[in-house]
Coordinates of C-alpha atoms and ligand atoms in Angstrom, one line a residue:
M125 CA 0.0 0.2 -0.3
S126 CA 1.2 3.2 -0.9
S127 CA 1.4 5.9 1.9
F128 CA 1.1 9.4 0.7
N129 CA 2.2 12.9 1.8
P130 CA -0.7 14.8 3.7
K131 CA -2.2 17.7 1.4
L132 CA -2.6 21.2 2.0
L133 CA -6.4 21.6 1.7
N134 CA -9.6 22.7 3.3
D135 CA -12.4 20.8 2.6
P136 CA -11.4 18.2 0.7
L137 CA -14.6 18.4 -1.2
A138 CA -14.6 22.1 -2.2
A139 CA -11.0 21.1 -3.7
A140 CA -12.2 21.7 -6.8
D141 CA -14.4 25.0 -6.7
E142 CA -11.4 26.6 -4.0
L143 CA -8.8 25.2 -6.8
L144 CA -10.9 27.7 -9.3
E145 CA -11.2 30.8 -7.1
G146 CA -7.6 30.7 -6.4
L147 CA -7.1 30.3 -10.5
V148 CA -9.0 33.6 -10.8
E149 CA -6.8 35.1 -8.7
A150 CA -4.0 34.0 -10.3
Y151 CA -5.2 35.7 -13.6
N152 CA -5.5 39.0 -12.3
G153 CA -8.3 40.0 -14.0
Q154 CA -7.5 38.5 -17.2
C155 CA -10.0 35.4 -16.8
Y156 CA -13.6 35.4 -14.5
K157 CA -15.5 32.7 -13.4
V158 CA -19.0 31.8 -15.0
G159 CA -22.0 29.8 -13.2
R160 CA -21.0 27.2 -10.7
R161 CA -17.2 26.1 -12.3
S162 CA -16.2 27.5 -15.6
I163 CA -13.5 30.3 -16.6
V164 CA -13.8 32.5 -19.2
K165 CA -11.5 35.0 -21.2
N166 CA -12.2 38.6 -20.5
D167 CA -11.8 40.1 -24.1
I168 CA -13.3 37.5 -26.9
P169 CA -13.8 39.6 -29.7
E170 CA -17.0 39.3 -31.3
G171 CA -17.6 37.2 -34.0
K172 CA -14.8 35.3 -32.3
V173 CA -15.4 31.4 -33.8
A174 CA -14.8 30.4 -29.9
L175 CA -12.4 27.3 -28.2
L176 CA -14.0 25.8 -25.3
V177 CA -12.1 23.5 -23.3
G178 CA -12.8 20.9 -20.0
G179 CA -13.0 18.1 -18.2
G180 CA -12.5 17.3 -14.6
A181 CA -10.5 18.3 -11.6
G182 CA -7.2 17.4 -9.7
H183 CA -5.0 17.4 -13.3
E184 CA -3.8 20.8 -12.7
P185 CA -3.0 23.0 -14.4
I186 CA -5.5 21.2 -17.3
Y187 CA -7.7 22.2 -18.8
H188 CA -9.0 25.2 -16.6
A189 CA -5.8 26.7 -17.0
M190 CA -5.5 26.7 -20.6
V191 CA -7.8 29.8 -21.0
G192 CA -5.6 32.8 -22.3
K193 CA -4.1 34.7 -25.0
N194 CA -4.4 32.8 -28.0
M195 CA -5.6 29.8 -26.2
A196 CA -8.6 28.5 -25.2
D197 CA -11.7 31.1 -24.2
G198 CA -13.4 29.1 -21.7
A199 CA -13.3 26.0 -19.5
A200 CA -15.8 23.9 -18.0
C201 CA -14.5 22.3 -15.2
G202 CA -16.0 19.3 -13.1
D203 CA -15.2 18.2 -9.6
I204 CA -12.0 16.1 -8.8
F205 CA -11.9 13.3 -12.0
A206 CA -15.0 13.6 -12.8
A207 CA -16.6 15.7 -16.1
P208 CA -18.6 18.8 -15.5
A209 CA -22.1 18.5 -15.4
P210 CA -24.0 19.9 -18.5
N211 CA -24.9 23.1 -17.1
I212 CA -21.9 24.1 -16.1
V213 CA -20.7 23.2 -19.9
H214 CA -24.0 25.4 -20.9
E215 CA -23.2 28.1 -18.6
A216 CA -19.4 28.6 -20.7
T217 CA -20.9 27.8 -24.0
N218 CA -22.8 30.9 -23.5
A219 CA -20.4 33.1 -21.9
V220 CA -17.5 32.3 -24.8
D221 CA -20.0 32.1 -27.5
R222 CA -19.6 35.0 -29.9
G223 CA -22.2 34.3 -32.5
N224 CA -19.8 32.2 -35.0
G225 CA -19.7 29.1 -33.5
V226 CA -18.5 26.9 -30.4
L227 CA -15.5 24.0 -30.6
Y228 CA -15.4 22.0 -27.8
L229 CA -11.9 20.3 -27.7
Y230 CA -11.4 17.6 -25.1
G231 CA -10.8 14.6 -23.4
N232 CA -12.8 11.1 -25.0
Y233 CA -13.8 9.9 -21.8
A234 CA -17.8 8.3 -21.4
G235 CA -18.0 10.9 -18.9
D236 CA -17.1 13.5 -20.3
V237 CA -18.4 13.1 -24.0
M238 CA -21.9 12.2 -22.4
N239 CA -21.9 15.8 -20.5
F240 CA -20.7 18.0 -22.8
D241 CA -23.5 16.4 -25.8
V242 CA -26.1 17.0 -22.7
G243 CA -24.5 20.7 -22.5
A244 CA -24.5 20.8 -26.4
E245 CA -28.2 20.5 -26.4
L246 CA -28.9 22.8 -24.0
S247 CA -26.5 25.9 -26.2
E248 CA -28.4 24.8 -29.0
A249 CA -31.9 25.4 -27.8
D250 CA -30.4 29.1 -27.1
G251 CA -29.0 29.2 -30.4
A252 CA -25.4 28.3 -30.2
N253 CA -23.7 27.1 -33.2
V254 CA -21.8 23.6 -31.5
R255 CA -19.3 21.2 -32.6
T256 CA -17.1 18.6 -30.6
V257 CA -14.0 17.2 -31.8
L258 CA -12.0 14.5 -29.3
I259 CA -9.1 14.5 -27.9
A260 CA -7.8 10.6 -28.4
D261 CA -4.1 10.3 -28.4
D262 CA -3.2 7.5 -26.3
V263 CA -2.0 5.0 -28.4
C264 CA -2.3 2.0 -25.6
S265 CA -5.7 2.3 -24.5
A266 CA -6.9 1.0 -27.8
P267 CA -5.0 -0.2 -31.2
P268 CA -5.2 1.9 -34.8
E269 CA -8.4 0.2 -35.9
R270 CA -10.1 1.5 -33.0
K271 CA -8.3 4.6 -32.3
Q272 CA -11.4 6.7 -32.0
D273 CA -12.4 4.8 -28.2
R274 CA -8.8 5.9 -26.9
R275 CA -8.7 8.1 -24.2
G276 CA -7.1 12.0 -24.2
I277 CA -4.0 12.1 -22.4
A278 CA -1.2 15.1 -22.4
G279 CA -1.8 15.3 -26.0
L280 CA -4.0 17.7 -25.4
V281 CA -1.3 20.1 -24.5
P282 CA 0.0 21.1 -28.4
I283 CA -3.3 20.3 -29.2
V284 CA -5.4 23.1 -27.4
K285 CA -2.2 25.5 -28.2
I286 CA -2.2 25.0 -32.0
A287 CA -5.9 25.1 -31.9
G288 CA -6.0 27.8 -29.7
A289 CA -3.4 30.0 -32.6
A290 CA -5.7 29.0 -35.4
S291 CA -9.1 30.5 -33.8
Q292 CA -7.7 33.7 -33.6
T293 CA -8.1 33.8 -37.7
A294 CA -10.5 31.3 -38.6
T295 CA -13.4 32.5 -40.1
S296 CA -16.0 29.5 -39.5
L297 CA -16.1 26.9 -36.6
D298 CA -15.7 24.0 -39.8
E299 CA -11.8 25.5 -40.3
L300 CA -10.9 25.5 -36.6
A301 CA -12.5 21.9 -36.7
A302 CA -10.2 21.0 -39.3
V303 CA -7.3 22.1 -37.8
A304 CA -7.9 20.8 -34.6
D305 CA -8.5 17.2 -36.0
K306 CA -5.6 17.2 -38.2
A307 CA -3.7 18.1 -35.0
C308 CA -5.1 15.6 -33.3
L309 CA -4.7 13.0 -35.8
Q310 CA -1.3 13.9 -36.0
T311 CA -0.8 13.5 -32.5
R312 CA 0.4 10.2 -30.3
S313 CA 1.8 9.5 -26.6
V314 CA 2.3 7.4 -24.3
G315 CA 2.4 7.3 -20.6
V316 CA 3.8 5.5 -17.7
A317 CA 3.5 5.3 -14.3
M318 CA 6.1 4.0 -11.3
A319 CA 3.5 5.5 -8.7
P320 CA -0.4 6.1 -8.0
G321 CA -1.5 9.4 -7.1
S322 CA -4.3 9.8 -4.3
I323 CA -7.8 11.2 -4.5
P324 CA -8.3 14.2 -2.2
A325 CA -11.6 13.2 -0.4
T326 CA -10.4 10.0 0.3
G327 CA -6.7 9.3 0.5
K328 CA -6.6 6.2 -1.4
A329 CA -4.5 5.8 -4.5
T330 CA -6.2 6.0 -7.8
F331 CA -4.4 2.2 -8.8
E332 CA -2.3 0.3 -7.1
L333 CA 0.9 -0.8 -8.5
E334 CA 3.4 -3.1 -7.0
Q335 CA 7.0 -1.6 -5.9
G336 CA 9.7 -1.6 -8.1
K337 CA 7.1 -2.0 -11.0
I338 CA 6.3 0.6 -14.2
G339 CA 2.6 0.3 -15.9
L340 CA 3.6 0.9 -19.0
G341 CA 0.7 2.8 -21.2
M342 CA -0.8 3.6 -18.3
G343 CA -3.9 6.7 -18.4
I344 CA -3.4 9.8 -16.3
H345 CA -5.9 8.4 -13.6
G346 CA -3.5 5.0 -14.1
E347 CA -6.4 3.4 -16.2
A348 CA -4.7 0.2 -17.5
G349 CA -2.0 0.1 -20.6
V350 CA 0.0 -2.5 -22.4
G351 CA 1.0 -4.2 -19.1
E352 CA 3.9 -3.9 -16.4
I353 CA 7.1 -3.9 -16.8
D354 CA 10.5 -4.2 -14.5
M355 CA 11.8 -0.9 -13.1
T356 CA 14.4 0.2 -15.5
T357 CA 16.8 3.4 -16.5
A358 CA 15.4 6.5 -18.2
D359 CA 17.3 6.2 -21.3
E360 CA 16.1 2.4 -21.4
L361 CA 12.0 3.6 -21.2
T362 CA 12.9 6.6 -23.3
V363 CA 13.3 3.9 -26.3
Q364 CA 10.5 1.7 -25.2
V365 CA 7.9 4.6 -25.1
L366 CA 9.3 6.0 -27.8
D367 CA 9.1 2.8 -30.1
L368 CA 5.7 2.5 -29.0
I369 CA 4.7 5.8 -31.0
L370 CA 6.5 5.4 -33.9
E371 CA 5.4 1.8 -33.9
D372 CA 1.8 3.1 -34.2
Y373 CA 2.4 6.2 -37.2
E374 CA 2.9 3.2 -39.1
K375 CA 0.3 0.3 -38.3
D376 CA -2.2 3.7 -38.3
T377 CA -3.6 3.7 -41.9
D378 CA -4.9 7.2 -41.1
V379 CA -1.7 8.8 -41.2
D380 CA 1.7 7.8 -43.1
A381 CA 4.6 6.8 -40.5
L382 CA 6.7 8.6 -38.9
K383 CA 10.1 9.4 -41.3
S384 CA 13.8 11.1 -41.9
G385 CA 12.6 14.7 -42.7
D386 CA 9.5 15.2 -40.9
E387 CA 9.1 17.6 -38.3
I388 CA 7.4 16.8 -34.8
I389 CA 7.0 19.2 -31.3
F390 CA 8.1 16.8 -28.7
Y391 CA 6.5 16.5 -25.2
I392 CA 7.5 15.4 -21.8
N393 CA 5.0 16.1 -19.2
S394 CA 5.3 14.6 -16.0
L395 CA 2.3 13.3 -14.2
G396 CA 3.5 15.2 -11.0
A397 CA 5.6 13.9 -8.7
T398 CA 8.2 12.9 -11.4
T399 CA 10.8 16.2 -11.3
M400 CA 12.0 18.0 -14.0
M401 CA 15.1 16.1 -13.3
E402 CA 13.9 12.8 -14.5
C403 CA 12.1 14.5 -17.7
L404 CA 15.6 16.5 -18.9
V405 CA 17.4 12.9 -18.4
C406 CA 14.7 11.2 -20.8
M407 CA 15.0 14.5 -23.2
R408 CA 18.7 13.5 -23.3
K409 CA 18.4 10.5 -24.6
A410 CA 15.3 11.5 -26.6
K411 CA 17.2 13.8 -29.3
E412 CA 19.5 11.0 -29.4
Y413 CA 16.9 8.6 -30.4
F414 CA 14.6 10.8 -33.2
E415 CA 18.3 12.4 -34.3
A416 CA 19.3 8.8 -35.5
K417 CA 15.9 8.1 -37.5
G418 CA 16.7 11.8 -39.2
I419 CA 13.6 13.5 -37.1
E420 CA 13.7 16.5 -36.8
I421 CA 12.4 18.3 -33.2
F422 CA 11.1 21.5 -34.4
D423 CA 9.8 22.5 -30.9
V424 CA 10.0 21.0 -27.1
V425 CA 7.8 21.3 -23.9
I426 CA 8.4 20.2 -20.8
G427 CA 6.6 20.1 -17.8
P428 CA 3.5 18.9 -15.0
Y429 CA 0.7 20.2 -17.6
V430 CA -1.2 17.3 -17.5
T431 CA -1.1 16.0 -13.6
C432 CA -2.4 13.6 -11.6
Q433 CA -1.8 14.3 -8.0
E434 CA 1.4 13.3 -6.7
M435 CA 1.3 10.5 -9.1
A436 CA 4.8 9.2 -10.4
G437 CA 4.9 8.6 -14.0
I438 CA 5.4 10.5 -17.3
S439 CA 4.6 10.9 -21.1
F440 CA 5.7 11.8 -24.3
S441 CA 3.9 13.1 -26.8
V442 CA 4.8 13.4 -30.5
T443 CA 2.8 16.0 -32.7
R444 CA 4.2 15.9 -36.6
V445 CA 4.0 18.9 -37.7
D446 CA 3.3 20.4 -41.4
E447 CA 3.9 24.2 -42.8
E448 CA 0.3 25.1 -41.5
L449 CA 0.5 23.5 -38.1
K450 CA 3.6 25.3 -37.7
Q451 CA 2.9 28.5 -38.5
Y452 CA 0.1 28.2 -35.5
W453 CA 2.7 26.6 -33.1
S454 CA 5.0 29.3 -33.8
M455 CA 2.0 31.5 -32.6
P456 CA 2.6 33.2 -29.3
C457 CA 0.5 32.3 -26.4
E458 CA 0.2 32.9 -22.6
S459 CA -1.6 31.0 -20.2
F460 CA -1.5 30.1 -16.4
C461 CA -0.6 26.6 -17.6
Y462 CA 1.5 27.0 -20.8
S463 CA 2.9 30.1 -22.5
K464 CA 5.4 30.5 -25.8
M465 CA 7.4 33.4 -26.5
E466 CA 7.3 35.5 -29.9
G467 CA 10.4 34.9 -32.3
P468 CA 11.5 32.7 -34.8
L469 CA 11.5 28.8 -34.0
K470 CA 14.7 27.4 -36.2
V471 CA 13.6 28.0 -40.0
S472 CA 13.5 25.0 -42.2
K473 CA 12.6 24.4 -45.6
P474 CA 8.9 24.6 -46.8
K475 CA 7.5 21.0 -47.1
A476 CA 4.0 19.6 -48.3
A477 CA 1.1 19.6 -46.8
I478 CA -0.4 16.6 -44.2
P479 CA -3.6 15.9 -46.0
V480 CA -6.0 15.9 -44.2
P481 CA -8.0 11.9 -44.8
S482 CA -11.5 12.4 -45.6
R483 CA -12.4 10.3 -42.9
T484 CA -12.7 12.8 -40.1
R485 CA -13.0 12.5 -36.1
V486 CA -15.5 15.6 -35.6
Q487 CA -18.0 14.4 -33.8
K488 CA -22.0 15.0 -33.9
V489 CA -23.6 16.0 -31.6
T490 CA -26.5 13.3 -30.9
G491 CA -30.2 14.2 -30.6
P492 CA -32.0 15.4 -27.9
I493 CA -32.5 12.8 -24.4
T494 CA -35.9 13.0 -24.4
T495 CA -38.8 11.9 -27.0
K496 CA -42.1 12.7 -26.7
L497 CA -45.0 11.2 -24.4
D498 CA -47.0 9.0 -24.7
P499 CA -50.4 9.7 -22.4
S500 CA -51.0 6.4 -22.7
L501 CA -47.8 5.4 -20.5
T502 CA -49.8 6.1 -16.9
K503 CA -52.5 4.2 -15.6
S504 CA -51.5 2.7 -12.4
S505 CA -54.8 3.3 -9.4
E506 CA -53.1 1.9 -6.8
G507 CA -49.5 2.0 -5.4
L508 CA -47.6 5.1 -3.4
T509 CA -49.0 8.5 -3.1
L510 CA -46.8 11.3 -4.0
E511 CA -45.8 12.0 -0.2
E512 CA -44.6 8.6 0.0
A513 CA -42.5 8.5 -3.2
Q514 CA -41.1 11.3 -2.2
E515 CA -40.1 9.5 1.3
M516 CA -38.6 7.0 -0.5
I517 CA -36.0 9.1 -2.8
L518 CA -35.3 10.8 0.7
K519 CA -34.8 6.6 1.7
I520 CA -32.6 6.2 -1.2
A521 CA -30.6 8.9 -1.3
D522 CA -29.9 7.8 2.4
T523 CA -28.6 4.2 1.4
I524 CA -26.2 5.8 -1.4
I525 CA -24.9 8.3 0.7
K526 CA -23.9 5.6 3.0
A527 CA -22.8 3.0 0.6
E528 CA -20.1 5.7 -0.5
P529 CA -17.0 3.5 0.8
I530 CA -18.6 0.1 -1.2
L531 CA -19.1 2.4 -4.2
S532 CA -15.4 4.3 -4.3
Q533 CA -14.1 0.9 -3.9
A534 CA -15.7 -1.0 -6.6
D535 CA -14.7 2.1 -8.8
R536 CA -11.1 2.0 -8.1
D537 CA -10.7 -2.1 -8.6
L538 CA -12.1 -1.4 -12.5
G539 CA -12.3 2.4 -12.8
D540 CA -10.8 5.8 -11.3
G541 CA -12.2 5.4 -7.7
D542 CA -14.8 8.7 -7.7
H543 CA -18.2 7.0 -8.5
G544 CA -19.0 6.6 -4.6
L545 CA -18.1 10.3 -4.1
G546 CA -20.2 11.8 -7.2
M547 CA -22.8 9.5 -6.1
A548 CA -23.0 10.9 -2.7
R549 CA -22.8 14.2 -3.9
G550 CA -25.7 13.9 -6.3
F551 CA -27.7 12.0 -4.1
T552 CA -27.5 14.5 -1.3
A553 CA -27.7 17.7 -3.6
L554 CA -30.8 15.9 -4.6
K555 CA -31.7 15.6 -0.3
N556 CA -31.4 19.0 -0.1
E557 CA -34.0 19.4 -3.2
V558 CA -36.7 17.0 -2.2
E559 CA -36.5 17.1 1.9
E560 CA -39.2 19.8 2.7
H561 CA -40.3 20.4 -0.7
T562 CA -43.9 19.7 -1.8
F563 CA -44.4 18.3 -4.9
A564 CA -47.4 19.3 -7.2
N565 CA -46.6 16.3 -9.2
L566 CA -45.0 12.8 -9.1
R567 CA -43.3 13.8 -12.2
D568 CA -42.7 17.2 -10.7
L569 CA -40.7 15.3 -7.9
Y570 CA -39.1 12.5 -10.3
Q571 CA -37.7 15.7 -12.1
T572 CA -36.5 17.5 -9.6
A573 CA -34.5 14.7 -7.8
G574 CA -32.9 13.6 -11.5
S575 CA -32.0 17.8 -12.4
A576 CA -30.6 17.6 -8.8
L577 CA -28.0 14.8 -9.9
L578 CA -27.7 15.9 -13.5
S579 CA -26.4 19.6 -12.4
T580 CA -24.3 18.4 -9.5
M581 CA -22.5 14.9 -10.0
G582 CA -20.5 15.2 -13.2
G583 CA -18.7 11.8 -14.5
A584 CA -20.2 9.4 -16.3
S585 CA -22.9 8.5 -13.8
G586 CA -23.7 12.2 -13.5
V587 CA -26.0 11.8 -17.3
V588 CA -26.5 8.1 -16.3
F589 CA -28.4 8.4 -13.1
G590 CA -29.5 11.7 -13.6
S591 CA -31.6 10.1 -17.1
L592 CA -32.8 7.2 -14.3
F593 CA -35.0 9.7 -12.6
L594 CA -35.3 12.3 -15.2
A595 CA -36.3 10.2 -18.0
G596 CA -38.2 8.4 -16.2
G597 CA -39.8 11.3 -14.7
K598 CA -41.5 11.7 -18.1
T599 CA -43.6 8.4 -18.2
M600 CA -45.4 10.3 -14.6
A601 CA -47.2 13.2 -16.0
G602 CA -51.1 12.6 -15.2
A603 CA -50.4 9.6 -12.4
E604 CA -51.5 9.8 -9.4
Y605 CA -49.9 6.7 -7.8
F606 CA -46.5 5.3 -8.3
G607 CA -47.6 1.7 -9.1
S608 CA -46.6 -0.7 -10.9
H609 CA -47.2 0.7 -14.8
E610 CA -45.2 3.6 -13.4
L611 CA -42.6 1.6 -11.8
S612 CA -42.2 -0.6 -15.7
H613 CA -42.0 2.8 -17.4
L614 CA -39.8 4.6 -15.3
L615 CA -37.0 1.6 -16.0
N616 CA -37.6 0.8 -19.2
R617 CA -37.7 4.6 -20.1
S618 CA -34.7 5.5 -18.2
L619 CA -32.8 1.8 -19.8
K620 CA -34.0 3.4 -23.1
D621 CA -32.4 7.0 -22.5
V622 CA -29.4 5.9 -21.2
M623 CA -28.8 3.3 -23.3
N624 CA -29.1 6.3 -26.4
R625 CA -26.8 8.4 -24.4
G626 CA -24.2 6.5 -23.5
G627 CA -24.0 3.6 -26.3
A628 CA -23.5 0.7 -24.2
K629 CA -25.8 -2.1 -24.9
P630 CA -26.3 -5.6 -22.2
G631 CA -23.2 -7.2 -21.2
D632 CA -21.1 -4.1 -21.9
K633 CA -20.5 -4.4 -18.3
T634 CA -22.2 -0.8 -16.4
M635 CA -25.1 0.0 -14.7
I636 CA -27.0 -1.4 -17.4
D637 CA -26.7 -4.8 -16.8
A638 CA -28.4 -4.1 -13.6
L639 CA -30.8 -2.0 -15.0
H640 CA -31.8 -4.3 -17.5
P641 CA -33.0 -6.9 -16.4
A642 CA -34.8 -4.8 -13.6
A643 CA -36.5 -3.1 -16.4
E644 CA -37.9 -6.4 -17.7
A645 CA -38.5 -7.3 -14.9
A646 CA -40.9 -4.8 -14.1
K647 CA -42.2 -4.9 -17.4
E648 CA -43.7 -9.0 -16.8
N649 CA -45.2 -7.6 -13.7
I650 CA -47.0 -4.8 -14.5
D651 CA -50.3 -6.0 -13.7
K652 CA -49.6 -7.7 -10.7
P653 CA -49.1 -5.4 -7.3
L654 CA -46.5 -2.8 -7.0
S655 CA -45.1 -4.9 -3.7
E656 CA -44.7 -8.2 -6.8
A657 CA -43.3 -5.8 -9.2
I658 CA -40.8 -3.8 -7.4
H659 CA -39.9 -7.3 -5.3
A660 CA -38.9 -9.4 -9.0
A661 CA -37.2 -6.1 -10.4
A662 CA -35.0 -5.4 -6.9
L663 CA -33.9 -9.4 -7.3
A664 CA -33.3 -9.2 -11.0
A665 CA -31.3 -5.3 -10.9
E666 CA -29.3 -8.2 -7.5
A667 CA -29.0 -11.1 -9.9
G668 CA -27.6 -8.9 -12.6
K669 CA -24.9 -6.8 -10.3
E670 CA -24.0 -9.9 -9.5
A671 CA -23.7 -11.2 -13.1
S672 CA -21.9 -8.5 -14.3
K673 CA -19.2 -9.9 -12.6
D674 CA -18.4 -12.6 -14.9
M675 CA -18.8 -10.1 -17.9
I676 CA -15.8 -8.2 -19.8
A677 CA -16.0 -4.5 -19.6
T678 CA -16.5 -2.8 -23.1
M679 CA -17.8 0.4 -21.6
G680 CA -16.4 3.5 -19.2
R681 CA -13.3 3.4 -17.7
A682 CA -12.9 -0.2 -17.0
K683 CA -12.6 -1.2 -20.6
T684 CA -9.1 -1.1 -20.9
L685 CA -8.6 -3.3 -18.8
G686 CA -10.1 -6.1 -20.7
E687 CA -10.2 -9.6 -18.5
K688 CA -8.6 -8.1 -15.4
T689 CA -12.3 -6.8 -14.6
L690 CA -13.5 -10.8 -14.3
G691 CA -14.4 -11.4 -11.1
L692 CA -15.5 -7.9 -10.2
P693 CA -19.2 -6.3 -10.4
D694 CA -19.5 -2.5 -12.0
A695 CA -19.6 0.0 -9.8
G696 CA -22.8 1.9 -11.6
A697 CA -25.0 -2.0 -11.2
I698 CA -23.8 -1.8 -7.5
S699 CA -25.6 1.9 -7.6
V700 CA -28.8 0.3 -9.5
S701 CA -29.0 -2.6 -7.6
L702 CA -28.9 -0.5 -4.2
I703 CA -31.4 1.8 -5.6
L704 CA -33.7 -0.8 -6.4
K705 CA -33.1 -2.8 -2.8
T706 CA -33.8 0.1 -0.7
M707 CA -37.6 0.9 -2.9
D708 CA -38.3 -2.8 -2.4
L709 CA -38.0 -2.7 1.2
Y710 CA -39.9 0.6 1.6
I711 CA -42.5 -0.4 -0.3
N712 CA -42.5 -4.1 1.2
K713 CA -42.1 -2.5 5.0
Ligands
ADP91 P1 -16.6 8.3 -14.1 O1 -16.5 7.1 -15.3 O2 -16.7 9.4 -15.4 O3 -15.9 7.9 -13.4 P2 -18.2 7.1 -12.1 O4 -17.1 6.7 -11.4 O5 -19.4 8.2 -11.3 O6 -18.2 7.8 -13.7 O7 -19.5 6.0 -12.5 C1 -19.0 4.9 -13.5 C2 -20.1 4.3 -13.4 O8 -20.6 4.7 -14.9 C3 -19.9 3.0 -14.2 O9 -19.5 1.8 -13.8 C4 -20.6 2.2 -15.2 O10 -21.9 1.9 -14.2 C5 -21.1 3.6 -15.5 N1 -20.9 4.0 -17.1 C6 -20.0 4.3 -17.5 N2 -20.0 4.3 -19.0 C7 -21.1 4.4 -19.3 C8 -22.1 4.0 -20.9 N3 -21.9 4.7 -21.5 N4 -23.6 3.6 -20.0 C9 -24.3 3.5 -18.6 N5 -23.3 3.2 -18.2 C10 -22.1 3.8 -18.0
MG92 MG1 -15.4 6.6 -12.2

């Protein structure tokens, strides 16, 4: 077990809010805070194509400190290691929008994608024009043929730097998206970890690693990579990591292999505890490596810009640059995270532009969460009254808040260890909204509960569990009682919405594996009394959670662990099963 240095904080749960307040002060008037947790530049000109970045906190200085001159216009920030909630993305979008489109540029994590997509829908309803380019540079998180599944890691620094410069002159959102897309296509990263960092709120490690081992290809939270190797020298590791990067350019049919005469931006990132001394020792070897291959380093970036608390680790990123990207790279920039002075870099002879393949990684925002309500859906003539349904939701909140350590442990085993914290945060907010409040009807109750979760949780589960109540609540217009029909419609409608939103299917080892059997059981028992229907649904959810132990994760953060996920249940499935069990206990009390 690792031991960590004490962290200098106040309330660890307030760290994300407090660091943002400090960051705004550090910008000394050049940026300001918007809404709950966004930071925005104060001099964005009218008509500018806006660049919005964002993601979880805890990785300082990214993402929020990338706002600045010729960098991002704003950042939507989440809680520690959790994606920003949709309302944060929405507020940030409105604040940066100058009428000529907003490009979202952030790392490819399920939680971020879902929250940014919902945020985009909210902004589009206000008239904003939004496009998304996902950063997916971590070559060890998926093979080239599935590179759209890759995580975004340190490569985001050169990519955002280039996009920030391009956003100064871009006349349209398409033009900016094309540059960001080209920079993403030409960027590859590999990270290694020697020791984990710790989660501020729990003091626990983000992952376990035997002493004397190096996790090769690990993600920035400690997600699995290509495997573990024995501790080695800086020189040997540098060669191994660079070999992996070059091999990937070679295997990827969308780009040319990196060859003699190519020019690159080379970036060495420290994950937090790895010192500048170590980075510079690696730099020396890397220069020798590239020189031997005739690859020219156009510029170098070295520093702890993409961190994971006190994690000991390092990543190398390579961005191949052509004349266009070099021009954007050479533009000076200024931000708390990264600044670059004006002045010519090495002059080199002009080369042909890198062709951008027709297949583009620009993401289309998916359709809206909700569809029109079928009025025939609600027809129970008995069940819980509105007041009882309210009491039941409060019981669910208490159960989830109490289960925080269990849920966090389950997520630590397979993900990043924050699921319990996110759930506890969301259900505490839900309790505040639902307790001592009089609701007009069941729909009002469920929508209030869902909104509280969606706007406070962040992470993949913020959207997922927010939808559970929000989408389900839609089916309850006109219902007087929470009966078997309402239960079935609630579970089936939210199942449909969550699957639609997150793309997971039964068998992918997510909360769907508990929700799907529960929804089926509720449907089969729709004409039985509520007490029987909820009991069947709770048993089915429990069995589904147990069955998730035998599944190999193919969605969410756990998917990169592959077969190593066998034997352990999915954290979200445990949450679903706890929710239904609490409902069962309440109804059959
Ligand atoms: P994050 O993955 O952003 O850290 P949490 O740790 O709060 O978010 O939640 C993780 C849980 O979210 C997983 O255990 C899984 O059940 C659920 N989840 C992740 N991705 C999806 C998805 N695409 N669809 C449904 N559920 C998902
Ligand atoms: Mg998690």
